[in-house]
Coordinates of C-alpha atoms in Angstrom, one line a residue:
M1 CA 0.1 0.1 -0.1
T2 CA 1.5 3.4 -1.0
A3 CA 1.7 6.3 1.1
T4 CA -0.8 8.0 -1.1
T5 CA -3.4 5.3 -0.7
T6 CA -2.8 5.3 3.0
A7 CA -3.4 9.1 3.2
A8 CA -6.5 8.6 1.2
A9 CA -7.8 5.9 3.2
G10 CA -7.3 7.8 6.3
T11 CA -8.9 11.0 5.0
R12 CA -12.4 11.4 6.4
P13 CA -15.0 13.2 4.5
A14 CA -15.9 16.8 5.5
A15 CA -18.6 16.7 7.8
R16 CA -21.8 18.5 6.3
R17 CA -23.4 21.3 8.0
P18 CA -26.8 20.3 9.4
R19 CA -29.6 21.6 7.6
V20 CA -32.1 23.9 9.3
P21 CA -35.6 22.4 9.1
N22 CA -37.8 24.3 6.7
L23 CA -40.3 24.9 9.5
V24 CA -37.7 26.6 11.8
R25 CA -36.6 28.8 8.9
F26 CA -40.4 29.7 8.2
L27 CA -41.0 30.5 11.8
G28 CA -37.6 32.6 11.9
K29 CA -38.7 34.6 8.9
R30 CA -42.1 35.2 10.4
V31 CA -40.8 36.5 13.9
A32 CA -38.4 38.8 12.0
I33 CA -41.4 40.1 10.0
T34 CA -43.5 40.4 12.8
I35 CA -40.9 42.6 14.7
G36 CA -40.6 44.8 11.8
L37 CA -44.3 45.1 11.5
L38 CA -44.7 46.0 15.2
W39 CA -42.0 48.7 14.9
G40 CA -43.9 50.1 11.8
V41 CA -47.1 50.3 13.9
T42 CA -45.5 52.2 16.5
V43 CA -44.2 54.8 13.9
V44 CA -47.4 54.9 11.9
T45 CA -49.6 55.3 15.1
F46 CA -47.4 57.9 16.8
A47 CA -47.4 59.9 13.4
L48 CA -51.2 59.6 13.0
V49 CA -52.0 60.6 16.6
H50 CA -50.0 63.7 16.3
V51 CA -51.5 64.7 13.0
V52 CA -55.0 64.3 13.8
P53 CA -56.5 67.6 15.1
G54 CA -57.1 67.7 18.9
D55 CA -55.1 67.9 22.1
A56 CA -54.8 65.3 24.8
A57 CA -55.1 67.9 27.6
T58 CA -58.2 69.4 25.9
A59 CA -59.8 65.8 25.8
N60 CA -59.1 64.9 29.4
L61 CA -59.0 68.0 31.5
S62 CA -62.2 69.8 32.7
E63 CA -63.1 73.1 31.2
Q64 CA -62.0 74.8 34.6
A65 CA -58.7 73.0 34.5
L66 CA -58.2 74.1 30.8
N67 CA -58.6 77.8 32.0
D68 CA -55.5 77.3 34.4
P69 CA -52.3 77.4 32.3
A70 CA -50.5 75.9 35.3
V71 CA -52.7 73.0 35.5
V72 CA -52.4 72.3 31.7
A73 CA -48.6 72.9 31.7
A74 CA -48.4 70.3 34.5
Y75 CA -50.4 67.9 32.6
R76 CA -48.2 68.1 29.5
A77 CA -45.2 67.6 31.8
K78 CA -46.6 64.7 33.6
W79 CA -47.3 62.7 30.3
G80 CA -44.3 64.1 28.5
L81 CA -46.4 66.0 26.0
D82 CA -44.1 69.1 26.4
Q83 CA -41.3 67.2 24.6
P84 CA -40.5 67.0 20.8
I85 CA -42.2 64.1 19.0
W86 CA -39.0 62.3 18.3
Q87 CA -38.1 62.3 21.9
Q88 CA -41.4 61.1 23.1
Y89 CA -41.2 58.5 20.5
L90 CA -37.8 57.5 21.6
H91 CA -38.8 57.4 25.1
Y92 CA -41.8 55.1 24.3
L93 CA -39.7 52.8 22.2
G94 CA -37.0 52.5 25.2
N95 CA -39.7 51.5 27.5
L96 CA -41.3 49.1 25.0
L97 CA -38.0 47.2 24.8
H98 CA -38.3 46.7 28.4
G99 CA -41.8 45.4 28.1
D100 CA -43.5 48.6 29.4
L101 CA -46.5 49.6 27.4
G102 CA -46.7 52.9 29.4
T103 CA -49.6 54.3 31.7
S104 CA -52.9 55.2 30.3
Q105 CA -53.9 58.7 30.7
Q106 CA -57.4 57.9 31.4
T107 CA -57.4 55.1 33.8
G108 CA -54.1 56.0 35.3
R109 CA -53.0 52.2 35.3
P110 CA -50.3 50.5 33.1
V111 CA -51.7 49.7 29.6
L112 CA -50.8 46.1 29.9
T113 CA -53.0 46.0 33.0
D114 CA -55.9 47.3 31.0
L115 CA -55.2 44.8 28.2
V116 CA -55.3 41.9 30.6
Q117 CA -58.7 43.2 31.8
Y118 CA -60.4 43.9 28.6
V119 CA -59.0 41.4 26.3
P120 CA -60.6 38.4 28.1
A121 CA -64.1 40.0 27.9
T122 CA -63.5 40.5 23.8
L123 CA -62.3 36.9 23.8
E124 CA -65.5 35.7 25.7
L125 CA -67.5 37.1 22.6
A126 CA -65.1 36.1 20.0
V127 CA -64.7 32.3 20.5
P128 CA -68.4 31.3 20.6
S129 CA -69.3 33.5 17.9
M130 CA -66.5 32.1 15.7
I131 CA -67.4 28.5 16.6
L132 CA -71.0 29.0 15.6
A133 CA -70.3 31.0 12.5
L134 CA -67.7 28.2 11.3
V135 CA -70.5 25.4 12.0
V136 CA -73.5 27.4 10.5
G137 CA -71.5 28.8 7.5
T138 CA -69.8 25.6 6.6
A139 CA -73.1 23.7 6.7
V140 CA -75.3 26.1 4.8
G141 CA -72.6 27.0 2.2
M142 CA -72.1 23.4 1.4
L143 CA -75.8 22.9 1.1
A144 CA -76.0 25.8 -1.2
A145 CA -73.1 24.5 -3.3
V146 CA -74.7 21.1 -3.6
R147 CA -78.0 22.4 -4.5
H148 CA -76.7 25.0 -6.9
G149 CA -79.2 26.8 -8.8
R150 CA -82.3 25.5 -6.9
A151 CA -84.6 27.5 -4.7
S152 CA -82.6 26.7 -1.5
D153 CA -79.3 28.1 -3.0
Q154 CA -81.3 31.2 -4.2
V155 CA -82.6 31.9 -0.5
V156 CA -79.0 31.3 0.9
R157 CA -77.6 33.8 -1.6
V158 CA -80.1 36.4 -0.6
G159 CA -79.9 35.8 3.0
S160 CA -76.0 36.1 3.0
L161 CA -76.2 39.3 0.8
L162 CA -78.6 40.7 3.5
G163 CA -76.2 39.8 6.1
L164 CA -73.3 41.3 4.4
S165 CA -75.4 44.6 3.8
T166 CA -76.6 45.0 7.5
P167 CA -74.8 47.6 9.5
P168 CA -73.6 46.1 12.9
F169 CA -75.0 48.9 14.8
W170 CA -78.5 48.6 13.2
L171 CA -78.7 44.9 14.0
S172 CA -77.6 45.5 17.4
L173 CA -80.2 47.9 18.1
V174 CA -82.8 45.8 16.5
V175 CA -81.8 42.7 18.4
L176 CA -81.8 44.7 21.8
Y177 CA -85.0 46.4 21.1
L178 CA -86.9 43.1 20.2
F179 CA -85.5 40.8 22.8
F180 CA -85.1 43.2 25.7
Y181 CA -87.6 45.9 25.3
L182 CA -90.6 44.1 23.6
L183 CA -90.2 40.4 24.8
G184 CA -88.2 40.9 27.9
V185 CA -86.3 37.5 27.6
S186 CA -82.8 39.1 27.7
P187 CA -80.8 41.3 29.7
S188 CA -80.0 44.8 28.5
G189 CA -76.3 44.7 28.4
G190 CA -73.2 44.5 30.3
R191 CA -71.5 41.3 31.5
L192 CA -73.4 40.4 34.7
S193 CA -76.6 41.6 36.5
P194 CA -76.3 44.1 39.5
Q195 CA -77.2 41.3 41.9
F196 CA -74.0 39.3 41.1
A197 CA -70.5 40.2 42.0
P198 CA -67.7 39.4 39.5
P199 CA -66.2 35.9 40.3
P200 CA -62.6 35.4 41.3
S201 CA -60.6 36.2 38.3
V202 CA -58.8 33.1 36.8
T203 CA -59.2 33.5 32.9
G204 CA -61.0 36.9 32.9
M205 CA -64.0 35.3 31.2
Y206 CA -67.0 35.6 33.7
T207 CA -68.6 32.4 32.4
V208 CA -65.6 30.3 33.0
D209 CA -64.5 31.8 36.1
A210 CA -68.0 31.5 37.8
A211 CA -68.2 27.8 36.8
L212 CA -64.5 27.3 38.2
A213 CA -65.9 29.0 41.4
G214 CA -69.0 26.9 41.7
Q215 CA -71.1 30.0 41.3
W216 CA -73.5 28.5 38.8
A217 CA -76.1 31.3 39.1
A218 CA -73.7 33.9 38.3
A219 CA -72.4 31.5 35.5
W220 CA -76.0 31.2 34.0
D221 CA -76.4 35.0 34.3
A222 CA -73.4 35.6 32.4
V223 CA -74.3 33.3 29.8
Q224 CA -77.5 35.0 29.3
H225 CA -75.6 38.3 28.8
L226 CA -73.6 36.8 26.2
V227 CA -76.5 35.6 24.0
L228 CA -77.3 38.8 22.4
P229 CA -74.0 40.3 21.4
V230 CA -72.9 36.8 20.3
L231 CA -76.0 36.4 18.1
V232 CA -75.2 39.7 16.4
L233 CA -71.6 38.8 15.8
T234 CA -72.5 35.3 14.4
C235 CA -74.9 36.7 12.1
L236 CA -72.5 39.4 10.9
T237 CA -69.6 36.6 10.4
V238 CA -71.5 33.6 9.1
A239 CA -72.9 35.9 6.1
T240 CA -69.3 36.2 4.9
L241 CA -68.4 32.7 5.5
I242 CA -71.5 31.2 3.7
R243 CA -70.6 33.0 0.5
F244 CA -66.8 31.8 0.5
V245 CA -67.8 28.2 1.5
R246 CA -70.3 28.1 -1.4
S247 CA -67.7 29.6 -3.9
A248 CA -65.0 27.1 -2.8
M249 CA -67.4 24.1 -2.7
L250 CA -68.7 25.0 -6.1
E251 CA -65.2 25.2 -7.6
V252 CA -64.4 21.6 -5.9
L253 CA -67.5 20.0 -7.3
Q254 CA -66.5 20.7 -10.8
Q255 CA -63.2 18.4 -10.4
D256 CA -63.0 15.1 -11.9
Y257 CA -62.2 13.2 -8.8
I258 CA -65.6 14.3 -7.3
R259 CA -67.5 12.9 -10.5
A260 CA -65.5 9.7 -10.3
A261 CA -66.3 9.4 -6.5
Y262 CA -70.1 9.6 -7.6
A263 CA -69.5 7.4 -10.3
K264 CA -68.2 4.7 -8.1
G265 CA -71.2 4.6 -6.1
L266 CA -69.7 6.2 -3.0
P267 CA -72.4 7.5 -0.4
T268 CA -73.2 11.3 -0.7
R269 CA -72.1 11.6 2.9
T270 CA -68.6 10.0 2.1
V271 CA -68.1 12.3 -1.0
L272 CA -69.1 15.3 0.9
G273 CA -67.2 14.8 4.1
R274 CA -64.1 13.1 2.9
H275 CA -63.5 14.7 -0.5
L276 CA -65.4 17.8 -0.9
L277 CA -65.1 19.4 2.5
R278 CA -61.5 18.7 3.0
A279 CA -60.4 20.1 -0.6
G280 CA -62.8 23.1 -0.3
L281 CA -61.6 24.3 3.1
V282 CA -58.2 25.6 2.1
P283 CA -59.4 29.0 1.0
V284 CA -62.1 29.3 3.8
I285 CA -59.4 29.0 6.4
T286 CA -57.9 32.2 5.3
V287 CA -61.3 34.0 5.7
S288 CA -62.2 32.4 8.9
G289 CA -58.6 33.6 10.2
L290 CA -59.3 36.9 9.1
A291 CA -62.8 36.9 10.6
F292 CA -61.5 35.6 14.1
A293 CA -58.9 38.2 14.2
S294 CA -61.3 41.0 13.5
L295 CA -63.3 39.7 16.4
L296 CA -60.3 39.4 18.7
S297 CA -59.5 43.0 17.7
G298 CA -62.8 44.1 19.3
T299 CA -66.0 45.1 17.6
V300 CA -66.4 48.8 18.7
L301 CA -70.0 49.4 17.9
V302 CA -71.5 46.2 19.2
E303 CA -69.4 46.4 22.4
N304 CA -70.6 49.8 23.0
I305 CA -74.3 49.2 22.1
F306 CA -74.2 46.3 24.7
G307 CA -72.1 48.0 27.1
W308 CA -69.7 45.2 26.8
P309 CA -66.4 46.3 28.5
G310 CA -64.1 44.8 25.9
L311 CA -61.1 45.8 23.7
G312 CA -63.3 47.5 21.3
Q313 CA -64.8 49.8 24.1
Y314 CA -61.4 50.4 25.5
A315 CA -60.1 51.4 22.1
F316 CA -63.0 53.8 21.4
R317 CA -62.5 55.6 24.8
S318 CA -58.7 55.8 24.2
A319 CA -59.3 57.3 20.7
T320 CA -61.8 59.8 21.6
G321 CA -59.5 60.8 24.6
L322 CA -56.3 61.0 22.6
D323 CA -54.8 58.5 25.1
L324 CA -51.5 57.9 23.2
P325 CA -50.1 54.9 25.3
S326 CA -53.5 53.0 25.3
I327 CA -53.9 53.7 21.4
L328 CA -50.4 52.2 21.0
G329 CA -51.0 49.4 23.2
V330 CA -54.2 48.5 21.3
S331 CA -52.5 49.0 17.9
L332 CA -49.6 46.5 18.9
F333 CA -52.1 43.9 20.3
V334 CA -54.3 44.2 16.9
A335 CA -51.1 43.6 14.8
L336 CA -50.0 40.8 17.2
V337 CA -53.4 39.1 16.6
Y338 CA -53.3 39.3 12.8
T339 CA -49.9 38.1 12.4
G340 CA -50.6 35.3 15.0
V341 CA -53.6 34.2 13.1
N342 CA -52.0 34.5 9.7
L343 CA -49.1 32.2 11.0
L344 CA -51.7 29.7 12.3
V345 CA -53.5 29.8 9.1
D346 CA -50.4 29.0 7.0
L347 CA -49.5 26.1 9.3
L348 CA -53.0 24.6 9.0
Y349 CA -52.8 24.6 5.1
G350 CA -50.1 21.8 5.4
L351 CA -52.3 19.8 7.7
I352 CA -55.4 20.2 5.5
D353 CA -53.9 19.7 2.0
P354 CA -50.8 17.6 1.7
R355 CA -50.0 19.1 -1.5
I356 CA -49.2 22.4 0.2
R357 CA -45.5 22.5 1.9
L358 CA -44.0 25.4 3.8
S359 CA -40.6 26.5 2.4

């Protein structure tokens, strides 16, 4: 054996660098995009609040206090409004990097504390509304697609169009007038009746917390207060889902493999559940995700009409009072909700349709 052969035999191939899994790279990119998006939200929100006509001192101080220049100057100094805009922004950004969202000018509490209080109330509305909308929207949309062109399909199309055209505030007022004022079968608004105290906070959702504490009367009362706002939000959401489900299912019904499944004599239930539903859900997931993100972001008009102390009502009060820290906190939360829901939707694509791969 020659020296060259011995050297070649003793030489080991260079170790390959381990490849980063596609999912890890995908998540890394999405995290970087989210960070950039949140930074952009702070910049745009800061600019818009200062461009909009109005003054935080005028919106929050009484008329008597506004007539005293010393009080106005003290208010501006307390909240840093006497500093240049760029200095205010850098100060806020520095606090944000340490997890401090600032203090609300209206409540006097940390914005993070306010969000922890108001977000569960909105979540208590959003989750049942979305579940009901998905069940009803998917079933009715599939029915309309399967019975395309028949009377039932026309009724569904007209009904969904009416639902899309109905203003949320009008539907809320009609429902409240009908079920509370005329029939008297539902509470007027709020989360609990005056005779019940809020249950010990665990999740922030009164129905769940009251049940965990064994306060069944309070839990039932909380469910009754949920019915009307959930009904309104479900009607508004299901109208959108029905149209998208119907359109997606009609497209799948034209595929050759659906005709082949029927030609093989497969039961209608099998064709609809195993082939049609799974293939048609991919475009519907995107719409469902955006609808759920919209519900989580707070429905301002519905929450205000029903007196529901959720994120939408908090955002409305913050905007009318030009409460910059609260406006920024709500904006960041909404941005996080939409990016998180979009990420979840992208991951669900691969689970529902094996042909889709994340890269």
